[in-house]
XYZ file of C-alpha atoms in Angstrom:
344
model
C 0.000 0.000 0.000
C 1.506 3.317 -1.075
C 1.762 6.261 1.247
C 2.909 9.887 1.179
C 6.606 10.700 1.238
C 6.598 13.932 3.198
C 8.964 12.339 5.713
C 9.619 13.082 9.345
C 11.569 16.211 10.175
C 12.404 14.498 13.473
C 13.967 11.593 11.599
C 15.937 13.857 9.252
C 17.235 15.806 12.229
C 18.392 12.685 14.013
C 19.951 11.066 10.931
C 22.326 13.987 10.504
C 24.915 12.692 12.964
C 25.194 9.039 12.056
C 28.665 7.665 12.543
C 29.975 10.392 14.819
C 28.977 8.453 17.871
C 31.063 5.409 16.919
C 34.152 7.404 15.966
C 33.938 9.421 19.179
C 33.422 6.274 21.261
C 36.512 4.656 19.720
C 38.635 7.710 20.470
C 37.193 7.978 23.962
C 38.009 4.390 24.795
C 41.509 4.712 23.356
C 42.100 7.781 25.487
C 40.964 5.994 28.644
C 42.854 2.742 28.216
C 41.864 -0.927 28.069
C 40.353 -1.239 31.547
C 38.198 1.811 30.868
C 37.166 0.268 27.553
C 36.089 -3.037 29.058
C 34.038 -1.382 31.803
C 32.091 0.904 29.483
C 31.884 -1.067 26.261
C 30.380 -4.069 28.013
C 28.021 -2.010 30.152
C 26.771 0.779 27.912
C 26.327 -0.417 24.326
C 23.011 -2.050 23.443
C 22.378 -4.986 21.123
C 20.554 -4.728 17.798
C 17.188 -6.448 18.031
C 16.448 -9.353 15.718
C 13.492 -8.678 13.417
C 11.139 -10.793 11.367
C 11.017 -10.285 7.624
C 8.019 -8.342 6.399
C 5.516 -10.373 4.391
C 6.356 -9.533 0.734
C 2.656 -8.969 0.076
C 2.800 -6.079 2.560
C 5.719 -4.260 0.948
C 5.201 -0.537 0.352
C 6.328 1.970 -2.242
C 6.953 5.409 -0.772
C 5.342 7.580 -3.433
C 6.094 11.249 -4.093
C 3.197 13.661 -4.494
C 4.907 15.658 -7.265
C 6.367 12.651 -9.091
C 4.083 12.807 -12.132
C 3.809 9.890 -14.528
C 6.289 7.022 -14.412
C 9.233 7.534 -16.747
C 10.174 3.879 -17.066
C 8.662 0.448 -16.521
C 10.442 -1.468 -13.713
C 10.757 -4.500 -15.986
C 12.791 -2.466 -18.477
C 15.685 -1.977 -16.044
C 18.619 -4.274 -16.749
C 20.751 -4.914 -13.681
C 24.401 -5.928 -13.816
C 25.014 -9.546 -12.867
C 25.827 -10.319 -9.243
C 29.523 -10.286 -8.460
C 31.305 -13.534 -7.735
C 32.114 -13.745 -4.050
C 35.733 -12.841 -3.348
C 37.725 -13.079 -0.143
C 37.779 -9.696 1.592
C 41.044 -8.174 2.727
C 41.814 -9.082 6.320
C 42.878 -5.485 6.873
C 39.450 -3.988 6.121
C 36.481 -3.805 8.479
C 33.193 -2.438 7.126
C 30.715 -1.050 9.654
C 27.321 0.173 8.458
C 25.855 3.047 10.465
C 22.076 3.181 10.257
C 19.729 5.980 11.253
C 15.962 5.623 11.212
C 13.027 7.788 12.191
C 12.541 5.903 15.442
C 14.266 3.259 17.522
C 11.287 2.463 19.739
C 11.404 -1.198 20.716
C 9.265 -3.347 18.431
C 8.948 -0.736 15.688
C 10.964 -0.205 12.532
C 10.920 2.607 9.998
C 12.883 3.126 6.790
C 16.547 3.941 7.272
C 16.873 7.678 6.810
C 20.655 7.582 6.483
C 23.158 4.840 5.692
C 26.864 5.574 6.031
C 29.534 2.929 5.586
C 32.548 3.427 7.857
C 35.379 1.426 6.305
C 38.433 0.972 8.537
C 41.478 0.015 6.481
C 44.403 -1.074 8.629
C 46.497 -1.752 5.501
C 46.486 1.959 4.626
C 45.821 3.315 8.161
C 42.727 5.135 6.915
C 39.033 5.524 7.696
C 36.583 6.308 4.887
C 32.915 7.354 5.060
C 30.585 6.425 2.202
C 26.973 7.653 2.170
C 24.415 5.557 0.292
C 21.692 7.885 -0.980
C 18.320 6.830 0.400
C 16.624 7.313 -3.012
C 18.839 4.708 -4.689
C 16.674 2.247 -6.616
C 18.039 -1.239 -5.979
C 17.326 -4.946 -5.989
C 15.937 -6.243 -2.681
C 16.093 -10.060 -2.418
C 12.628 -11.520 -1.793
C 10.863 -8.257 -2.655
C 10.249 -5.939 -5.596
C 12.965 -3.497 -6.614
C 12.575 -0.428 -4.418
C 14.373 2.429 -2.693
C 17.324 1.151 -0.690
C 15.926 2.575 2.547
C 12.888 0.276 2.271
C 15.059 -2.795 2.844
C 15.684 -1.799 6.460
C 11.962 -1.549 7.129
C 11.337 -4.903 5.427
C 14.091 -6.883 7.153
C 16.222 -4.764 9.453
C 19.991 -4.488 9.326
C 20.439 -8.049 8.064
C 18.422 -7.435 4.893
C 20.003 -4.009 4.355
C 23.446 -5.648 4.540
C 22.358 -8.212 1.956
C 21.060 -5.463 -0.346
C 24.311 -3.499 -0.188
C 26.372 -6.601 -0.906
C 24.145 -7.726 -3.808
C 24.019 -4.330 -5.489
C 27.392 -2.792 -4.667
C 29.644 -5.726 -3.868
C 30.417 -4.629 -0.296
C 30.397 -7.167 2.492
C 29.217 -5.590 5.760
C 30.983 -6.935 8.851
C 28.971 -5.183 11.536
C 26.068 -2.795 12.007
C 25.502 0.117 14.349
C 22.097 1.696 14.955
C 21.930 5.173 16.472
C 19.562 6.776 18.956
C 20.049 10.519 18.610
C 18.035 11.718 21.600
C 20.317 14.004 23.568
C 22.987 14.163 20.873
C 22.601 17.915 20.596
C 23.753 18.099 24.223
C 26.909 16.154 23.333
C 27.800 18.796 20.740
C 27.293 21.510 23.323
C 29.358 19.634 25.920
C 32.175 19.535 23.381
C 31.999 23.318 23.203
C 30.558 23.331 19.684
C 32.065 22.475 16.303
C 33.511 24.364 13.345
C 31.370 24.384 10.189
C 32.398 26.002 6.888
C 29.546 27.666 4.990
C 29.376 28.714 1.372
C 27.922 32.146 0.586
C 24.678 30.461 -0.512
C 24.432 28.468 2.713
C 25.256 31.518 4.823
C 22.505 33.552 3.150
C 20.019 30.720 3.605
C 20.679 30.440 7.338
C 20.863 34.208 7.813
C 17.359 34.431 6.359
C 16.329 31.826 8.932
C 17.542 34.131 11.707
C 20.991 32.704 12.456
C 24.065 34.921 12.916
C 26.487 33.129 10.616
C 28.713 34.197 7.738
C 30.491 32.743 4.738
C 33.529 30.749 5.796
C 34.242 28.967 9.080
C 31.736 29.388 11.901
C 31.898 27.964 15.427
C 28.393 26.644 16.113
C 26.533 24.694 18.761
C 24.118 21.792 18.804
C 20.951 23.466 17.577
C 22.581 24.947 14.487
C 24.753 21.882 13.762
C 21.650 19.702 13.609
C 19.772 22.196 11.451
C 22.769 22.443 9.115
C 23.087 18.676 8.764
C 19.414 18.030 8.067
C 18.866 20.860 5.555
C 18.017 19.631 2.060
C 16.939 22.728 0.176
C 20.200 24.656 -0.171
C 23.316 23.739 -2.130
C 26.792 23.137 -0.773
C 29.747 24.188 -2.919
C 29.294 21.073 -5.059
C 26.008 19.377 -4.125
C 22.304 20.219 -4.055
C 19.163 18.853 -2.401
C 19.620 15.462 -0.691
C 23.111 15.150 -2.186
C 24.013 18.331 -0.315
C 22.407 17.009 2.854
C 24.556 13.869 2.891
C 27.641 15.986 2.235
C 26.706 18.172 5.208
C 26.204 15.086 7.371
C 29.736 13.926 6.633
C 31.049 17.457 7.258
C 29.451 17.473 10.714
C 30.894 14.034 11.470
C 34.370 15.241 10.498
C 33.988 18.426 12.568
C 32.846 16.487 15.616
C 35.702 14.050 15.153
C 38.166 16.946 15.196
C 36.445 18.656 18.138
C 36.588 15.475 20.167
C 40.303 15.102 19.578
C 40.886 18.618 20.903
C 39.089 18.344 24.252
C 40.880 17.108 27.338
C 40.604 13.659 28.869
C 38.269 14.947 31.606
C 35.666 16.023 29.048
C 36.157 12.830 27.063
C 35.433 10.686 30.093
C 32.454 12.847 31.064
C 30.883 12.125 27.679
C 31.176 8.349 27.758
C 27.667 7.564 29.008
C 26.072 10.070 26.617
C 27.925 8.613 23.649
C 27.772 4.885 24.256
C 24.129 4.918 25.375
C 23.212 6.079 21.859
C 24.587 2.908 20.247
C 23.154 -0.527 19.485
C 25.386 -2.955 17.602
C 25.840 -6.584 16.608
C 29.605 -6.290 17.098
C 30.994 -8.519 19.871
C 32.891 -6.758 22.639
C 36.013 -8.726 21.738
C 35.849 -7.358 18.180
C 35.357 -3.800 19.430
C 38.480 -4.120 21.549
C 40.375 -5.672 18.620
C 39.494 -2.669 16.455
C 40.661 -0.354 19.224
C 44.061 -1.999 19.241
C 44.290 -1.577 15.468
C 43.172 2.044 15.694
C 46.063 2.853 18.010
C 48.460 2.317 15.104
C 46.463 4.429 12.649
C 46.787 8.057 11.679
C 43.183 9.162 12.182
C 43.719 12.819 11.362
C 41.524 12.696 8.251
C 38.370 10.914 7.247
C 37.658 10.125 3.599
C 34.213 11.424 2.600
C 32.281 10.024 -0.384
C 28.799 9.126 -1.591
C 27.122 6.584 -3.825
C 26.035 6.983 -6.570
C 28.969 8.900 -7.954
C 28.485 11.666 -10.524
C 27.488 10.507 -13.996
C 26.656 6.980 -12.814
C 22.880 7.125 -12.432
C 19.682 8.352 -14.065
C 16.759 10.156 -12.452
C 13.606 8.128 -12.983
C 10.037 7.951 -11.733
C 9.001 4.375 -10.932
C 5.768 3.336 -9.217
C 5.220 6.970 -8.277
C 8.685 7.269 -6.682
C 11.384 9.701 -7.772
C 14.494 7.551 -7.612
C 18.131 7.284 -8.646
C 18.755 4.249 -10.849
C 22.479 3.477 -10.554
C 24.898 1.946 -13.008
C 25.933 -0.884 -10.709
C 29.118 -1.730 -12.598
C 30.486 1.815 -12.286
C 29.416 2.258 -8.674
C 30.742 -1.121 -7.574
C 34.164 -0.176 -8.902
C 33.986 3.231 -7.206
C 33.058 1.737 -3.827
C 35.985 -0.685 -3.956
C 38.368 2.191 -4.730
C 36.907 4.296 -1.915
C 37.432 1.484 0.568
C 40.976 0.896 -0.708
C 41.747 4.609 -0.534
C 42.552 4.875 -4.254
C 39.416 6.666 -5.505
C 39.971 9.964 -7.329
C 36.977 12.257 -7.908
């Protein structure tokens, strides 16, 4: 049964900071030492709930009111063949960060944001890859649909399967985020630095905020507004593309702000940070990643999105405005992003 696509402003607001929580938690635990890590990792992080697959007859298509007539028949789309399974590099760990409109126990909405955090110990790098929520993909057991529908239909497990089938990325672990109170964490850090274009600055000035073109030191309320805004361009991206770019910019800014605060503030934030996380990652694996992270130069985070430019078409299918990707091109791009060899 189709329904309107207006979307929840609450969900968009919360999805803005996906990934920050995990990066900050890793740095926090590293700063406090192994004993500190064991005490808090085991006691504060929640487990991802197992979910039942939605009956395929109940699947939904999130229609857009201004979509107009369909531009292509779903049966006319020719997908690239599935990739042959290859052995993943032992030096790479892929963690999918998932944000949804609500994390109330027993309920499940579409994933509003999906960011892959790929930790590459071979190159001592961490790369962020946003998967646009309007990507039109194959969902095993269901009709082709927006990628964010797969989370509603089958939780993190089905979303992982969809990403692997379509983009050739094997997901090792998942992290779900509860963003309630996250604005307070930004404020406790003393704010973050955000760089605005002239267009962005004018947009937010018109909304009543005292900001200017260039670097601005901002606090939680503005950081969340900035990250969730869809209807103003960044220097290179517009609409939801710009929004995902802003999300990654906020993550990077928070990452840098966290590194700059003292150990006292870091420790004070531990409960706020870790209580926002639910994961299927065993504690032993978390600690293993922490050991690896100690040897890495984490001064920069790679920031990308899928689909890449020139690798998709805008289509209207079943009343949905979607991005139909060239899977061959995007699969190659994702592999290069993870390896740290991608050049835009």
